[in-house]
């Protein structure tokens, strides 16, 4: 399938799950399969992203590039809950939809490289 397609499919699946969650928020039984897909898609993008990064920068810079990508990912992991919490304070639906911001930005970056 290729790294780009797996990353793209994972990010799009995450965004779709996010939108479905906002639509089906009142029907908790339908949310369980969506949350399963949420969980898979939220981590599925990372291994092919690491492979794509190494292909772009070359094997000689693999360690440095993956270390940098990991640092950016860790910062994002600290900032995302804060931003989602602020959005939830405004509106619970906005909080759920704000989760899609990261994958949207990632898709834009993926299409530019």
Short mmCIF file of N, CA and C in Angstrom, two decimals:
data_model
loop_
_atom_site.label_atom_id
_atom_site.label_comp_id
_atom_site.label_asym_id
_atom_site.label_seq_id
_atom_site.Cartn_x
_atom_site.Cartn_y
_atom_site.Cartn_z
N UNK A 1 0.82 -1.20 0.00
CA UNK A 1 0.00 0.00 0.00
C UNK A 1 0.86 1.26 0.00
N UNK A 2 2.03 1.20 0.60
CA UNK A 2 2.93 2.35 0.64
C UNK A 2 2.72 3.19 1.88
N UNK A 3 3.81 3.79 2.34
CA UNK A 3 3.77 4.57 3.58
C UNK A 3 2.80 5.74 3.51
N UNK A 4 2.85 6.48 2.42
CA UNK A 4 1.98 7.65 2.30
C UNK A 4 0.51 7.28 2.37
N UNK A 5 0.14 6.21 1.70
CA UNK A 5 -1.27 5.78 1.69
C UNK A 5 -1.72 5.31 3.06
N UNK A 6 -0.85 4.61 3.79
CA UNK A 6 -1.22 4.15 5.14
C UNK A 6 -1.39 5.36 6.06
N UNK A 7 -0.46 6.31 5.96
CA UNK A 7 -0.56 7.52 6.79
C UNK A 7 -1.84 8.27 6.44
N UNK A 8 -2.08 8.45 5.16
CA UNK A 8 -3.27 9.16 4.70
C UNK A 8 -4.55 8.45 5.18
N UNK A 9 -4.61 7.14 5.00
CA UNK A 9 -5.80 6.38 5.42
C UNK A 9 -6.02 6.48 6.92
N UNK A 10 -4.95 6.41 7.68
CA UNK A 10 -5.06 6.50 9.14
C UNK A 10 -5.56 7.87 9.58
N UNK A 11 -5.02 8.92 9.00
CA UNK A 11 -5.44 10.28 9.37
C UNK A 11 -6.88 10.54 8.95
N UNK A 12 -7.25 10.09 7.77
CA UNK A 12 -8.63 10.28 7.31
C UNK A 12 -9.59 9.47 8.18
N UNK A 13 -9.20 8.24 8.55
CA UNK A 13 -10.05 7.44 9.43
C UNK A 13 -10.25 8.12 10.77
N UNK A 14 -9.20 8.74 11.30
CA UNK A 14 -9.30 9.46 12.56
C UNK A 14 -10.29 10.62 12.44
N UNK A 15 -10.19 11.38 11.36
CA UNK A 15 -11.08 12.52 11.15
C UNK A 15 -12.52 12.05 10.99
N UNK A 16 -12.73 10.97 10.24
CA UNK A 16 -14.08 10.44 10.07
C UNK A 16 -14.65 9.98 11.41
N UNK A 17 -13.84 9.28 12.21
CA UNK A 17 -14.30 8.84 13.54
C UNK A 17 -14.64 10.04 14.41
N UNK A 18 -13.87 11.09 14.29
CA UNK A 18 -14.11 12.31 15.06
C UNK A 18 -15.46 12.92 14.69
N UNK A 19 -15.71 13.02 13.41
CA UNK A 19 -16.98 13.59 12.94
C UNK A 19 -18.15 12.69 13.33
N UNK A 20 -17.98 11.36 13.17
CA UNK A 20 -19.05 10.44 13.56
C UNK A 20 -19.35 10.52 15.06
N UNK A 21 -18.32 10.74 15.86
CA UNK A 21 -18.53 10.87 17.30
C UNK A 21 -19.40 12.07 17.61
N UNK A 22 -19.16 13.18 16.93
CA UNK A 22 -19.98 14.36 17.19
C UNK A 22 -21.42 14.15 16.74
N UNK A 23 -21.61 13.39 15.68
CA UNK A 23 -22.96 13.14 15.18
C UNK A 23 -23.70 12.15 16.09
N UNK A 24 -23.00 11.13 16.56
CA UNK A 24 -23.64 10.05 17.32
C UNK A 24 -23.42 10.17 18.82
N UNK A 25 -23.10 11.35 19.31
CA UNK A 25 -22.73 11.54 20.71
C UNK A 25 -23.80 11.04 21.68
N UNK A 26 -25.05 11.08 21.29
CA UNK A 26 -26.15 10.66 22.17
C UNK A 26 -26.39 9.15 22.15
N UNK A 27 -25.89 8.45 21.12
CA UNK A 27 -26.13 7.02 20.98
C UNK A 27 -24.86 6.25 21.39
N UNK A 28 -24.76 5.95 22.68
CA UNK A 28 -23.53 5.38 23.21
C UNK A 28 -23.19 4.00 22.66
N UNK A 29 -24.18 3.21 22.31
CA UNK A 29 -23.88 1.87 21.76
C UNK A 29 -23.16 1.95 20.43
N UNK A 30 -23.49 2.93 19.63
CA UNK A 30 -22.81 3.08 18.34
C UNK A 30 -21.41 3.68 18.49
N UNK A 31 -21.13 4.27 19.63
CA UNK A 31 -19.82 4.88 19.83
C UNK A 31 -18.72 3.85 20.09
N UNK A 32 -19.06 2.68 20.62
CA UNK A 32 -18.03 1.69 20.94
C UNK A 32 -17.21 1.26 19.73
N UNK A 33 -17.84 0.90 18.60
CA UNK A 33 -17.00 0.56 17.43
C UNK A 33 -16.24 1.76 16.89
N UNK A 34 -16.82 2.93 17.02
CA UNK A 34 -16.12 4.14 16.56
C UNK A 34 -14.89 4.38 17.41
N UNK A 35 -15.01 4.17 18.72
CA UNK A 35 -13.86 4.37 19.61
C UNK A 35 -12.76 3.35 19.33
N UNK A 36 -13.15 2.14 18.94
CA UNK A 36 -12.15 1.14 18.56
C UNK A 36 -11.36 1.63 17.34
N UNK A 37 -12.08 2.11 16.34
CA UNK A 37 -11.41 2.65 15.14
C UNK A 37 -10.60 3.89 15.49
N UNK A 38 -11.10 4.71 16.41
CA UNK A 38 -10.36 5.87 16.90
C UNK A 38 -9.00 5.45 17.45
N UNK A 39 -9.03 4.44 18.31
CA UNK A 39 -7.80 3.98 18.94
C UNK A 39 -6.79 3.44 17.95
N UNK A 40 -7.25 2.66 16.99
CA UNK A 40 -6.36 2.09 15.98
C UNK A 40 -5.79 3.21 15.10
N UNK A 41 -6.67 4.08 14.63
CA UNK A 41 -6.21 5.13 13.70
C UNK A 41 -5.33 6.17 14.38
N UNK A 42 -5.47 6.33 15.68
CA UNK A 42 -4.66 7.34 16.35
C UNK A 42 -3.19 6.92 16.50
N UNK A 43 -2.91 5.62 16.38
CA UNK A 43 -1.52 5.17 16.48
C UNK A 43 -1.00 4.51 15.21
N UNK A 44 -1.86 4.23 14.26
CA UNK A 44 -1.47 3.53 13.04
C UNK A 44 -0.53 4.35 12.16
N UNK A 45 -0.65 5.66 12.20
CA UNK A 45 0.14 6.52 11.31
C UNK A 45 1.62 6.57 11.67
N UNK A 46 1.97 6.32 12.92
CA UNK A 46 3.33 6.59 13.39
C UNK A 46 4.41 5.71 12.75
N UNK A 47 4.31 4.37 12.74
CA UNK A 47 5.38 3.58 12.12
C UNK A 47 5.63 3.91 10.65
N UNK A 48 4.58 4.04 9.80
CA UNK A 48 4.89 4.41 8.41
C UNK A 48 5.43 5.83 8.29
N UNK A 49 5.07 6.71 9.23
CA UNK A 49 5.63 8.06 9.21
C UNK A 49 7.13 8.01 9.47
N UNK A 50 7.55 7.17 10.42
CA UNK A 50 8.98 7.03 10.70
C UNK A 50 9.72 6.48 9.49
N UNK A 51 9.13 5.49 8.81
CA UNK A 51 9.75 4.94 7.61
C UNK A 51 9.85 6.00 6.52
N UNK A 52 8.80 6.79 6.33
CA UNK A 52 8.80 7.85 5.32
C UNK A 52 9.87 8.90 5.64
N UNK A 53 9.99 9.27 6.91
CA UNK A 53 11.01 10.24 7.31
C UNK A 53 12.40 9.72 6.97
N UNK A 54 12.66 8.46 7.28
CA UNK A 54 13.98 7.88 6.99
C UNK A 54 14.23 7.85 5.48
N UNK A 55 13.20 7.53 4.69
CA UNK A 55 13.37 7.53 3.23
C UNK A 55 13.69 8.92 2.71
N UNK A 56 13.08 9.94 3.32
CA UNK A 56 13.30 11.31 2.85
C UNK A 56 14.69 11.80 3.22
N UNK A 57 15.12 11.58 4.46
CA UNK A 57 16.40 12.14 4.91
C UNK A 57 17.58 11.21 4.68
N UNK A 58 17.32 9.94 4.41
CA UNK A 58 18.40 8.99 4.16
C UNK A 58 18.81 8.25 5.42
N UNK A 59 19.40 7.08 5.21
CA UNK A 59 19.79 6.22 6.33
C UNK A 59 20.83 6.85 7.24
N UNK A 60 21.70 7.68 6.68
CA UNK A 60 22.78 8.26 7.49
C UNK A 60 22.25 9.27 8.52
N UNK A 61 21.07 9.80 8.31
CA UNK A 61 20.46 10.75 9.25
C UNK A 61 19.23 10.18 9.95
N UNK A 62 19.08 8.86 9.91
CA UNK A 62 17.88 8.22 10.45
C UNK A 62 17.70 8.50 11.94
N UNK A 63 18.74 8.31 12.72
CA UNK A 63 18.62 8.50 14.16
C UNK A 63 18.26 9.93 14.53
N UNK A 64 18.93 10.89 13.92
CA UNK A 64 18.65 12.29 14.21
C UNK A 64 17.24 12.67 13.80
N UNK A 65 16.83 12.24 12.62
CA UNK A 65 15.50 12.62 12.13
C UNK A 65 14.39 11.99 12.96
N UNK A 66 14.54 10.74 13.35
CA UNK A 66 13.53 10.08 14.17
C UNK A 66 13.52 10.69 15.57
N UNK A 67 14.67 11.05 16.08
CA UNK A 67 14.73 11.73 17.38
C UNK A 67 14.01 13.07 17.34
N UNK A 68 14.21 13.81 16.26
CA UNK A 68 13.52 15.09 16.10
C UNK A 68 12.01 14.88 15.97
N UNK A 69 11.61 13.91 15.16
CA UNK A 69 10.18 13.62 15.00
C UNK A 69 9.56 13.20 16.33
N UNK A 70 10.29 12.43 17.11
CA UNK A 70 9.80 12.01 18.42
C UNK A 70 9.64 13.21 19.35
N UNK A 71 10.59 14.14 19.31
CA UNK A 71 10.50 15.34 20.15
C UNK A 71 9.27 16.17 19.78
N UNK A 72 9.03 16.35 18.49
CA UNK A 72 7.86 17.10 18.04
C UNK A 72 6.59 16.39 18.47
N UNK A 73 6.58 15.08 18.34
CA UNK A 73 5.41 14.29 18.75
C UNK A 73 5.15 14.42 20.25
N UNK A 74 6.20 14.42 21.05
CA UNK A 74 6.03 14.54 22.50
C UNK A 74 5.49 15.91 22.89
N UNK A 75 5.96 16.95 22.23
CA UNK A 75 5.44 18.29 22.50
C UNK A 75 3.96 18.35 22.13
N UNK A 76 3.62 17.76 20.99
CA UNK A 76 2.22 17.71 20.57
C UNK A 76 1.36 16.94 21.57
N UNK A 77 1.92 15.89 22.15
CA UNK A 77 1.18 15.11 23.14
C UNK A 77 0.92 15.89 24.42
N UNK A 78 1.74 16.88 24.69
CA UNK A 78 1.53 17.72 25.87
C UNK A 78 0.58 18.88 25.57
N UNK A 79 0.64 19.42 24.37
CA UNK A 79 -0.18 20.58 24.02
C UNK A 79 -1.61 20.18 23.67
N UNK A 80 -1.79 19.06 22.98
CA UNK A 80 -3.12 18.64 22.51
C UNK A 80 -4.15 18.55 23.63
N UNK A 81 -3.86 17.90 24.77
CA UNK A 81 -4.89 17.85 25.82
C UNK A 81 -5.27 19.23 26.36
N UNK A 82 -4.32 20.12 26.42
CA UNK A 82 -4.60 21.48 26.87
C UNK A 82 -5.55 22.18 25.91
N UNK A 83 -5.27 22.08 24.62
CA UNK A 83 -6.12 22.73 23.63
C UNK A 83 -7.51 22.11 23.57
N UNK A 84 -7.57 20.78 23.65
CA UNK A 84 -8.88 20.11 23.64
C UNK A 84 -9.66 20.49 24.90
N UNK A 85 -8.98 20.56 26.03
CA UNK A 85 -9.65 20.98 27.27
C UNK A 85 -10.21 22.38 27.17
N UNK A 86 -9.45 23.29 26.59
CA UNK A 86 -9.95 24.65 26.39
C UNK A 86 -11.16 24.66 25.46
N UNK A 87 -11.10 23.86 24.39
CA UNK A 87 -12.23 23.79 23.45
C UNK A 87 -13.46 23.17 24.13
N UNK A 88 -13.26 22.16 24.98
CA UNK A 88 -14.38 21.55 25.70
C UNK A 88 -15.02 22.57 26.63
N UNK A 89 -14.19 23.45 27.20
CA UNK A 89 -14.73 24.50 28.06
C UNK A 89 -15.68 25.42 27.31
N UNK A 90 -15.44 25.60 26.03
CA UNK A 90 -16.32 26.43 25.20
C UNK A 90 -17.56 25.63 24.81
N UNK A 91 -17.34 24.42 24.31
CA UNK A 91 -18.45 23.55 23.88
C UNK A 91 -17.92 22.12 23.78
N UNK A 92 -18.63 21.14 24.33
CA UNK A 92 -18.17 19.75 24.23
C UNK A 92 -17.99 19.28 22.78
N UNK A 93 -18.90 19.68 21.91
CA UNK A 93 -18.78 19.30 20.50
C UNK A 93 -17.54 19.93 19.88
N UNK A 94 -17.26 21.18 20.20
CA UNK A 94 -16.05 21.83 19.71
C UNK A 94 -14.82 21.10 20.21
N UNK A 95 -14.86 20.62 21.44
CA UNK A 95 -13.75 19.86 21.98
C UNK A 95 -13.48 18.60 21.19
N UNK A 96 -14.54 17.88 20.84
CA UNK A 96 -14.38 16.66 20.05
C UNK A 96 -13.85 17.00 18.66
N UNK A 97 -14.43 18.02 18.05
CA UNK A 97 -13.99 18.40 16.70
C UNK A 97 -12.55 18.93 16.69
N UNK A 98 -12.12 19.53 17.79
CA UNK A 98 -10.75 20.06 17.84
C UNK A 98 -9.72 18.94 17.76
N UNK A 99 -10.12 17.72 18.09
CA UNK A 99 -9.21 16.59 17.96
C UNK A 99 -8.79 16.37 16.51
N UNK A 100 -9.62 16.77 15.57
CA UNK A 100 -9.33 16.56 14.15
C UNK A 100 -8.31 17.57 13.62
N UNK A 101 -7.99 18.59 14.39
CA UNK A 101 -7.05 19.61 13.91
C UNK A 101 -5.66 19.03 13.63
N UNK A 102 -5.16 18.21 14.53
CA UNK A 102 -3.84 17.59 14.33
C UNK A 102 -3.77 16.76 13.06
N UNK A 103 -4.71 15.82 12.87
CA UNK A 103 -4.69 15.05 11.62
C UNK A 103 -4.87 15.90 10.37
N UNK A 104 -5.66 16.96 10.45
CA UNK A 104 -5.81 17.85 9.29
C UNK A 104 -4.49 18.53 8.94
N UNK A 105 -3.80 19.04 9.94
CA UNK A 105 -2.49 19.66 9.71
C UNK A 105 -1.52 18.63 9.16
N UNK A 106 -1.56 17.41 9.71
CA UNK A 106 -0.68 16.35 9.23
C UNK A 106 -0.95 16.00 7.77
N UNK A 107 -2.22 15.96 7.38
CA UNK A 107 -2.55 15.69 5.98
C UNK A 107 -2.03 16.78 5.07
N UNK A 108 -2.15 18.01 5.50
CA UNK A 108 -1.63 19.13 4.70
C UNK A 108 -0.13 18.99 4.52
N UNK A 109 0.57 18.67 5.60
CA UNK A 109 2.03 18.49 5.51
C UNK A 109 2.35 17.30 4.61
N UNK A 110 1.61 16.21 4.74
CA UNK A 110 1.85 15.02 3.93
C UNK A 110 1.70 15.33 2.45
N UNK A 111 0.71 16.14 2.09
CA UNK A 111 0.50 16.47 0.70
C UNK A 111 1.53 17.46 0.16
N UNK A 112 2.24 18.16 1.03
CA UNK A 112 3.24 19.11 0.56
C UNK A 112 4.63 18.49 0.40
N UNK A 113 4.83 17.29 0.96
CA UNK A 113 6.16 16.67 0.81
C UNK A 113 6.18 15.66 -0.30
#
